[in-house]
PDB file of C-alpha atoms in Angstrom:
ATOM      1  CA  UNK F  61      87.801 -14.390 133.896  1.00 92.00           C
ATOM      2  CA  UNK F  62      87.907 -12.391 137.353  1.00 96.00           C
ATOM      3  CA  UNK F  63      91.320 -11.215 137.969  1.00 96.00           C
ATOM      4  CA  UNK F  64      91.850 -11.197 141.801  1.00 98.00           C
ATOM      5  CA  UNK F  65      95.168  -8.978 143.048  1.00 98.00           C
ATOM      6  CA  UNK F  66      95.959  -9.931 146.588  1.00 98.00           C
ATOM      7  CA  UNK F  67      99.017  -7.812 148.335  1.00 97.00           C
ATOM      8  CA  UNK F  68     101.379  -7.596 149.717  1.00 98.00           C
ATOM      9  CA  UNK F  69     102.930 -10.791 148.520  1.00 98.00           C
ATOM     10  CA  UNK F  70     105.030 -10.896 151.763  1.00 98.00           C
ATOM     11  CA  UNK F  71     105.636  -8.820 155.119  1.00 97.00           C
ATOM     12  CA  UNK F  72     106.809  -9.531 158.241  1.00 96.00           C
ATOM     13  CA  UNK F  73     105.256  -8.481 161.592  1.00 96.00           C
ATOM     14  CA  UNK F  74     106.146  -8.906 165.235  1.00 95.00           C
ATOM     15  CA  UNK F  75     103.584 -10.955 167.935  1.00 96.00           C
ATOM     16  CA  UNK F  76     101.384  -8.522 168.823  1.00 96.00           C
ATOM     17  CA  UNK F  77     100.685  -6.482 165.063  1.00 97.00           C
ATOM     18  CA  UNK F  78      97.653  -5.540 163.435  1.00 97.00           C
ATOM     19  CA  UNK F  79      97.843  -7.061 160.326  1.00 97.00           C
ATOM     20  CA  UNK F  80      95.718  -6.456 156.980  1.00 98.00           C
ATOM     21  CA  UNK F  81      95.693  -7.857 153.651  1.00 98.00           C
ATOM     22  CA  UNK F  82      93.924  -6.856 150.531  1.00 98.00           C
ATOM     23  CA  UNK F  83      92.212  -8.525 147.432  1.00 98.00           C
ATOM     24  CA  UNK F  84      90.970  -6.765 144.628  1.00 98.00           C
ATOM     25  CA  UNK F  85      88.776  -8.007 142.258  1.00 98.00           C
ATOM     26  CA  UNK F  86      88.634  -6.930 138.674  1.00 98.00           C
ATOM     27  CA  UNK F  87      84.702  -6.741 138.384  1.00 97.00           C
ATOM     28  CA  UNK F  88      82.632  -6.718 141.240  1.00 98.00           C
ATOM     29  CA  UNK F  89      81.808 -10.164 142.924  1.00 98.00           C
ATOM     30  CA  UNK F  90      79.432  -8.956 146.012  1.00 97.00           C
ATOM     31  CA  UNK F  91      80.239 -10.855 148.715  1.00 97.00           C
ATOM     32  CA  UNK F  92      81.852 -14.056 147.214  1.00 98.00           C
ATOM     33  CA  UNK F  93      84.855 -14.306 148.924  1.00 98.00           C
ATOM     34  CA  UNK F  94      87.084 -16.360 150.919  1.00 98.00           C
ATOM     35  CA  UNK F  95      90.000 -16.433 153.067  1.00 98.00           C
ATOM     36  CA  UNK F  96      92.790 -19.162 153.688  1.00 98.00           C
ATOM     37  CA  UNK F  97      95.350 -19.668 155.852  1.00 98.00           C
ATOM     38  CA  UNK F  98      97.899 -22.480 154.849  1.00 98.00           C
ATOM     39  CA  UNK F  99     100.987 -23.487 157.386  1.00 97.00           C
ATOM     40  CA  UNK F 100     103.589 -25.097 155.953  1.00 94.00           C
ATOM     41  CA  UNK F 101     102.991 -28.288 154.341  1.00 94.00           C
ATOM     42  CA  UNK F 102      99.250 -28.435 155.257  1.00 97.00           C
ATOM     43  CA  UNK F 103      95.917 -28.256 153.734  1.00 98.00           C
ATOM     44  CA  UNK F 104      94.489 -24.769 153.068  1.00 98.00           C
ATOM     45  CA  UNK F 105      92.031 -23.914 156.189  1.00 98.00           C
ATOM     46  CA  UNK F 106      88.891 -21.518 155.549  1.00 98.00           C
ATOM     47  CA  UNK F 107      89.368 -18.901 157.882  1.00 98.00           C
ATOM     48  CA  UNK F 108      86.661 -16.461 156.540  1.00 98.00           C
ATOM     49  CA  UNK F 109      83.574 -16.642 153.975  1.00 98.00           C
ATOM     50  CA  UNK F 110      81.313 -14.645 152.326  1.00 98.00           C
ATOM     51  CA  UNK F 111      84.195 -12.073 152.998  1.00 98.00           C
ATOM     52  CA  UNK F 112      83.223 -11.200 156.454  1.00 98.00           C
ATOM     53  CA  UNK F 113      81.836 -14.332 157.606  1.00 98.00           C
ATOM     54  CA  UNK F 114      84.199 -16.025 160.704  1.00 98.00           C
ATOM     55  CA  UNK F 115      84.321 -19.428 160.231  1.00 97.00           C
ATOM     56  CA  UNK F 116      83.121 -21.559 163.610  1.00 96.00           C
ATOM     57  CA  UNK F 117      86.050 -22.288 165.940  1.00 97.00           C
ATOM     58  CA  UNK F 118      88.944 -19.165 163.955  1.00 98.00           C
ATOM     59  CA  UNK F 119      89.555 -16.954 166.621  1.00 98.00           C
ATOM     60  CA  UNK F 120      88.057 -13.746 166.562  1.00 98.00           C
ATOM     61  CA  UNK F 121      91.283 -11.529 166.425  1.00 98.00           C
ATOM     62  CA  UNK F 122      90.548 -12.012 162.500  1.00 98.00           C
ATOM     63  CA  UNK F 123      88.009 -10.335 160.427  1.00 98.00           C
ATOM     64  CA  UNK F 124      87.011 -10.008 157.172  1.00 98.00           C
ATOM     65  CA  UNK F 125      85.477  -6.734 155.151  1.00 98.00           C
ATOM     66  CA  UNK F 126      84.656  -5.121 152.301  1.00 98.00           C
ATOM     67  CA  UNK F 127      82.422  -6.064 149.496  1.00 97.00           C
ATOM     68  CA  UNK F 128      82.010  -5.194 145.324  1.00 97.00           C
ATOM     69  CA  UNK F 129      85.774  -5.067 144.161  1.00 98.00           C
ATOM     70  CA  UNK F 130      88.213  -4.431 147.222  1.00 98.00           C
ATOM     71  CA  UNK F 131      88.499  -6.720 150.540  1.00 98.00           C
ATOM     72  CA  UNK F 132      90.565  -6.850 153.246  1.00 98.00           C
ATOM     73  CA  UNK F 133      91.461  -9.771 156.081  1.00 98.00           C
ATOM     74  CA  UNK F 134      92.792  -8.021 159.193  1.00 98.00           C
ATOM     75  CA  UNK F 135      94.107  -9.994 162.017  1.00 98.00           C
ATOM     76  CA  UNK F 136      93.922  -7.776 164.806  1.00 97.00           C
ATOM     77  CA  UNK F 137      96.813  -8.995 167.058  1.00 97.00           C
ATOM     78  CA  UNK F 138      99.317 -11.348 165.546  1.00 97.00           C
ATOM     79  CA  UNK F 139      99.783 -14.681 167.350  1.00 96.00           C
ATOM     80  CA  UNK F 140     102.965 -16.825 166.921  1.00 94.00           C
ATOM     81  CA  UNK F 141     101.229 -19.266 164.689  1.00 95.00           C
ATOM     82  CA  UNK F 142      99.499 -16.936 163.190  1.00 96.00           C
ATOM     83  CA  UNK F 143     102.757 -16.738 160.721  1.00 93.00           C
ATOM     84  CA  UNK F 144     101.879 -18.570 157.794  1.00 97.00           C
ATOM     85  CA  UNK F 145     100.134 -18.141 153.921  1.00 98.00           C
ATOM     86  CA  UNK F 146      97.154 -16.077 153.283  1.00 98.00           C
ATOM     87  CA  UNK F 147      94.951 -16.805 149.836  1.00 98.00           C
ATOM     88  CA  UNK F 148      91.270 -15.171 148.916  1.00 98.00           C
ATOM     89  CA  UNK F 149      89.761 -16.918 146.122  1.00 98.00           C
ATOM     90  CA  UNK F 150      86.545 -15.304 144.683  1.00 98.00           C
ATOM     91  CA  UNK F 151      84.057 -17.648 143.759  1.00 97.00           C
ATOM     92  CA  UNK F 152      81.194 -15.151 142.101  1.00 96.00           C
ATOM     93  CA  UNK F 153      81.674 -16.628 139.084  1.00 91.00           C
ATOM     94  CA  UNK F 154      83.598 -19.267 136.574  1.00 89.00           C
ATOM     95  CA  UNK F 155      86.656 -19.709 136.852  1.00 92.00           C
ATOM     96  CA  UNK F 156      86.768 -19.525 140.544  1.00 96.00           C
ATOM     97  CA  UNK F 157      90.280 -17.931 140.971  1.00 97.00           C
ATOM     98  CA  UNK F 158      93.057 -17.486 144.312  1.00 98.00           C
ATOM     99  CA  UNK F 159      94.862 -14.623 145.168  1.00 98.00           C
ATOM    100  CA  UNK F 160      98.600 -14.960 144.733  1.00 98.00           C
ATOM    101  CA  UNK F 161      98.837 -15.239 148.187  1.00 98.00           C
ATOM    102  CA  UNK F 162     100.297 -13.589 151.316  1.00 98.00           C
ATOM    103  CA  UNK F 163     103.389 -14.848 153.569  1.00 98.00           C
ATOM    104  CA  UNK F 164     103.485 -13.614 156.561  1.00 98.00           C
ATOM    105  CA  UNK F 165     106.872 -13.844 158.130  1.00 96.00           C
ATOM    106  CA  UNK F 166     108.103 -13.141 161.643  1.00 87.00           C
ATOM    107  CA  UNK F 167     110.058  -9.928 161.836  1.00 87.00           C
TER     108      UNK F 167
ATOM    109  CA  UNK C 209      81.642 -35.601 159.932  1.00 95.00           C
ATOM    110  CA  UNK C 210      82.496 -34.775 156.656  1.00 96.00           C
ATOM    111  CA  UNK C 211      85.608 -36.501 155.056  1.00 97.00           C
ATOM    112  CA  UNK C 212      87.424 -36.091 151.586  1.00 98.00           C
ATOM    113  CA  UNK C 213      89.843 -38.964 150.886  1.00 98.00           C
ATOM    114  CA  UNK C 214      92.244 -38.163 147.441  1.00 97.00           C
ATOM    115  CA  UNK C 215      94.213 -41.381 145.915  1.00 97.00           C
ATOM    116  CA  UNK C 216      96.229 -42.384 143.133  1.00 98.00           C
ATOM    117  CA  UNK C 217      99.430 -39.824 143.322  1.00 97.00           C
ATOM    118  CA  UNK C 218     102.477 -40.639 142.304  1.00 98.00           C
ATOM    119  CA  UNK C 219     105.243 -40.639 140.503  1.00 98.00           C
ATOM    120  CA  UNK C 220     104.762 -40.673 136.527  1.00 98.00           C
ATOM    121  CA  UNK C 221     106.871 -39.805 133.164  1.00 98.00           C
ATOM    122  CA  UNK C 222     106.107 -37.014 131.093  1.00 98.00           C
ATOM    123  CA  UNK C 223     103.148 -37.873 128.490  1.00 98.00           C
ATOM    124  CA  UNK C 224     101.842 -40.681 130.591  1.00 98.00           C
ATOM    125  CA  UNK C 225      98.557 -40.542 132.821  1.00 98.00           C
ATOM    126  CA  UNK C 226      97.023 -40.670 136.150  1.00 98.00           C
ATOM    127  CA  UNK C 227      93.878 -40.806 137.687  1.00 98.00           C
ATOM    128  CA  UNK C 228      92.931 -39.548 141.003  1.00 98.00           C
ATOM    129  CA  UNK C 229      90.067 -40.137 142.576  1.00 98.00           C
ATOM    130  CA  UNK C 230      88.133 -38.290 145.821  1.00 98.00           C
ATOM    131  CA  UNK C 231      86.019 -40.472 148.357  1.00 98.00           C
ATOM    132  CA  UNK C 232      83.562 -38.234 149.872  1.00 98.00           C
ATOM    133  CA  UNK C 233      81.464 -39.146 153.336  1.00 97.00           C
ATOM    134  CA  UNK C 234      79.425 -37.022 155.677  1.00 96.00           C
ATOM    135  CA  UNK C 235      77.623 -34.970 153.355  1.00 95.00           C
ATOM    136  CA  UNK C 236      74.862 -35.415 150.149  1.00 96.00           C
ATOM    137  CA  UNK C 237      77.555 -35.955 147.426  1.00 97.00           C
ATOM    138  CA  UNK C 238      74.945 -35.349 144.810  1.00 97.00           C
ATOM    139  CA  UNK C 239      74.132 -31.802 145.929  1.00 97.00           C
ATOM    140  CA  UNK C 240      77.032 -30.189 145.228  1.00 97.00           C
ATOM    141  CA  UNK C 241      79.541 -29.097 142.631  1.00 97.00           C
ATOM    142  CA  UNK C 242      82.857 -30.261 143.263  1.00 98.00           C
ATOM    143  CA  UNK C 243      86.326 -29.180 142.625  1.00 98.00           C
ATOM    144  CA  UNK C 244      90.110 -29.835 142.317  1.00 98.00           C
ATOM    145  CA  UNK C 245      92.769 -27.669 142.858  1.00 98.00           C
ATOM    146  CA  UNK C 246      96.710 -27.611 143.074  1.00 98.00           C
ATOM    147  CA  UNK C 247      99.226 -26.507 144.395  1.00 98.00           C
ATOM    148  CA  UNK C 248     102.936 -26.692 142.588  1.00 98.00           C
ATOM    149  CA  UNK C 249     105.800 -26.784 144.958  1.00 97.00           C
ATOM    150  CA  UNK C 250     106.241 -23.396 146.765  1.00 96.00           C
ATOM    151  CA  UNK C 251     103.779 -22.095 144.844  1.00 97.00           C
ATOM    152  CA  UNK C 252     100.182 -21.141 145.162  1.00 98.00           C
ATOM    153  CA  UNK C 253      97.050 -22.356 144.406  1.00 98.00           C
ATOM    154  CA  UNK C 254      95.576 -23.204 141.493  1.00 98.00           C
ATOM    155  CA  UNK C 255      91.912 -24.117 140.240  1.00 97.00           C
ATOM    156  CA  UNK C 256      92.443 -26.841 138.090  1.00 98.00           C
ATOM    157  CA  UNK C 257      88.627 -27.975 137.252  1.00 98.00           C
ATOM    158  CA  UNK C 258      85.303 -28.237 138.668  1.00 97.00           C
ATOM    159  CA  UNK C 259      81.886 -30.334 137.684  1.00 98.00           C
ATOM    160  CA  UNK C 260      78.609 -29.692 138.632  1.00 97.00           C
ATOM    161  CA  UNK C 261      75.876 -31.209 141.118  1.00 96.00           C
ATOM    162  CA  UNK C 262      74.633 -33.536 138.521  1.00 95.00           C
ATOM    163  CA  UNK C 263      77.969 -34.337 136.640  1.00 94.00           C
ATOM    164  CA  UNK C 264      76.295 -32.766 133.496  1.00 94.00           C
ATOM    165  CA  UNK C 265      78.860 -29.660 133.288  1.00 96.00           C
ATOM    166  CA  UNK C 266      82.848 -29.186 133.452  1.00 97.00           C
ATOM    167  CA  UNK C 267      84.805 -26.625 133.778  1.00 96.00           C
ATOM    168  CA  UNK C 268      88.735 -26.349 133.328  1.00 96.00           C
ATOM    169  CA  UNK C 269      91.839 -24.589 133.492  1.00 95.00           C
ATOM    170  CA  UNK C 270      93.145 -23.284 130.399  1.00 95.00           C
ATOM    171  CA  UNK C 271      96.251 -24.858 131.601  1.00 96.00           C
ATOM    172  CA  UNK C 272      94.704 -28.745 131.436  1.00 97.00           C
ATOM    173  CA  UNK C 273      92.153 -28.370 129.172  1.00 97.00           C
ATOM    174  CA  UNK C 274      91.845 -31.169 126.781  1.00 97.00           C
ATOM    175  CA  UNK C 275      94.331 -33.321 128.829  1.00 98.00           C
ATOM    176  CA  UNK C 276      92.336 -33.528 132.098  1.00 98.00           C
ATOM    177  CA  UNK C 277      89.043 -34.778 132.717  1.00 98.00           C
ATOM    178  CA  UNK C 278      86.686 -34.432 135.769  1.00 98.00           C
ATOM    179  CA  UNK C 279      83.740 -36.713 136.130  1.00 98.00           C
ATOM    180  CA  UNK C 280      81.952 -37.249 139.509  1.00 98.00           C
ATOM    181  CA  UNK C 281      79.600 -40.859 140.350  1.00 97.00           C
ATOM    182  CA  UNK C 282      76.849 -40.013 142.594  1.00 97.00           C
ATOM    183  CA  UNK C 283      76.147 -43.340 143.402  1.00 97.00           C
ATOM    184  CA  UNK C 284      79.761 -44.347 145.045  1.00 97.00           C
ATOM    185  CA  UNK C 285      80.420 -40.328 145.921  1.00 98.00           C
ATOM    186  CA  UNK C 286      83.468 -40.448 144.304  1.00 98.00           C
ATOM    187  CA  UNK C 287      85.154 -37.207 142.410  1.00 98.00           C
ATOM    188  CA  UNK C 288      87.444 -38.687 139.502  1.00 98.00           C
ATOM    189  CA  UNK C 289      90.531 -36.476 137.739  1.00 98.00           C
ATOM    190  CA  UNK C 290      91.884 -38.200 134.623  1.00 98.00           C
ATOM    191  CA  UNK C 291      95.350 -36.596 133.567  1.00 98.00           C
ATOM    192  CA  UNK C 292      96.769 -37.617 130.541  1.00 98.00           C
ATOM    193  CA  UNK C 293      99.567 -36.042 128.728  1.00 98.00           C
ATOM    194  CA  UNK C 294     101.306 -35.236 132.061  1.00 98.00           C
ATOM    195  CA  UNK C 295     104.111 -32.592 131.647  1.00 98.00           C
ATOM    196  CA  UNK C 296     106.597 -31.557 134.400  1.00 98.00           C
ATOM    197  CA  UNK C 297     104.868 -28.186 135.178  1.00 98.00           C
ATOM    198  CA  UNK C 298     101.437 -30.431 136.267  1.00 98.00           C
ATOM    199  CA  UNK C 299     103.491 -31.746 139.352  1.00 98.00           C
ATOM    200  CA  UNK C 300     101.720 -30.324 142.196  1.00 98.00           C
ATOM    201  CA  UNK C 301      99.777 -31.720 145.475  1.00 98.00           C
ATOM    202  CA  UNK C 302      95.819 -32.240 144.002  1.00 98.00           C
ATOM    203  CA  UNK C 303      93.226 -31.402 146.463  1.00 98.00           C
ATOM    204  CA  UNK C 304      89.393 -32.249 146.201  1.00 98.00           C
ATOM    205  CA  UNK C 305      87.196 -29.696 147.643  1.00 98.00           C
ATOM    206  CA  UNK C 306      83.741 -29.488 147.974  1.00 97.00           C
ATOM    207  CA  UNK C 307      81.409 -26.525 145.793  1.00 92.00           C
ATOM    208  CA  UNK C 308      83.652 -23.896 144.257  1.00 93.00           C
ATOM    209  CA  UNK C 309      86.555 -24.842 146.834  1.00 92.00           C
ATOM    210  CA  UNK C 310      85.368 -22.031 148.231  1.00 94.00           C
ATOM    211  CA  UNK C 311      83.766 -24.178 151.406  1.00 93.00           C
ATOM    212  CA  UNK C 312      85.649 -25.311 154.430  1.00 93.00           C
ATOM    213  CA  UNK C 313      85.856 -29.001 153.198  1.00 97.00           C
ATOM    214  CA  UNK C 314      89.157 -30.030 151.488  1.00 98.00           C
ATOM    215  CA  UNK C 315      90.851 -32.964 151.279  1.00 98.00           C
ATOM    216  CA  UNK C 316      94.312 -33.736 152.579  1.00 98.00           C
ATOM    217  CA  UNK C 317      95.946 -33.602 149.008  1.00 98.00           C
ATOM    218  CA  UNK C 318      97.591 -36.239 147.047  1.00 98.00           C
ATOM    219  CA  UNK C 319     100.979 -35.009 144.988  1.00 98.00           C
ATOM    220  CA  UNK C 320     101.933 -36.132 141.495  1.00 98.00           C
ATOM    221  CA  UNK C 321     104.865 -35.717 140.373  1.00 98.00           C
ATOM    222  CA  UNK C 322     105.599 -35.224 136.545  1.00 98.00           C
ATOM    223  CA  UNK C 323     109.641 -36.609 136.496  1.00 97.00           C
ATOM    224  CA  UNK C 324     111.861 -38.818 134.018  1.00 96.00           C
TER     225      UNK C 324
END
């Protein structure tokens, strides 16, 4: 199975922050990867694919990179509800599998 | 517009069973792989199984395997999750998504919850 790292696990940042979080992959998986957001209590929403890919109607103060092994979400200025749960999942191959995920907490 | 409707949460005793089941409108339900994954409470997610376009292949967590079973009717678009042998660490919210859940199309999540 592909091991995916994501980190940090938690940080806080004030309105206004660039903000970036990582996922490494333990073999290469090209481009197939995905970023979440989750609020509170609500369903998972795609905010990037194919790593670097915006999804239609995310704002554009977040961006995807990277490619092979090592990727990174970056949200360029933080927004109040911004503040929430990041996940990548890689999906090159079987088991599709989530990064442990990323709070990001108001400082 | 695409919709993914998951049913038949609830609350259950340890060793019993459940069965979910995933309405899906607004797309071609037998083009794509479908998946479920979960979520424990304050946890994160999990990808609990998958089947293919056809139905013909399965895939799933080491963590359910041989308890849980995914099938998938392309004639009533409807993803199924059997769960036998329920044990307190399978409570979680269940969510269908479509392909690898790597797409944009999840459902709202039903939650089972594994208690005495």
């Amino acid at each position: 199975d592909i091991q995916v790292t994501q980190s940090p696990s938690a940080m806080s940042a004030s309105v206004g922050d660039r903000v970036t979080i990582t996922c490494r992959a333990s073999q290469g998986i090209s481009n197939s990867l995905a970023w979440f957001q989750q609020r509170p209590g609500k369903v998972p929403k795609r905010l990037i694919y194919e790593a670097s890919a915006l999804e239609s109607g995310v704002p554009s103060r977040f961006s995807g990179s990277g490619s092979g092994t090592e990727f990174t979400l970056t949200i360029s200025s933080l927004q109040p509800e911004d503040f929430a749960t990041y996940y990548c999942l890689q999906h090159k191959s079987y088991p599709p599998t989530f990064g442990q995920g990323t709070k990001v907490e108001i400082k | 517009e695409v919709q993914l409707l998951e049913s038949g949460g609830g609350l259950v005793q340890p060793g019993g069973s459940l069965r979910l089941s995933c309405a899906v409108s607004g797309l071609t339900f037998s083009s794509y792989a479908m998946s479920w994954v979960r979520q424990a409470p304050g946890k994160g997610l999990e990808y609990v199984a998958g089947i293919s376009s056809s139905g013909g292949s399965a895939y799933y967590a080491d963590s359910v395997k041989g308890r849980f079973s995914i099938s998938k009717d392309n004639t009533k678009n409807t993803l199924d999750l059997q769960m036998n042998s329920l044990r307190a660490e399978d409570t979680a919210v269940y969510y269908c998504a479509k392909g690898q859940a790597e797409s944009t199309y999840w459902g709202q999540g039903t939650l089972v919850t594994v208690s005495s």
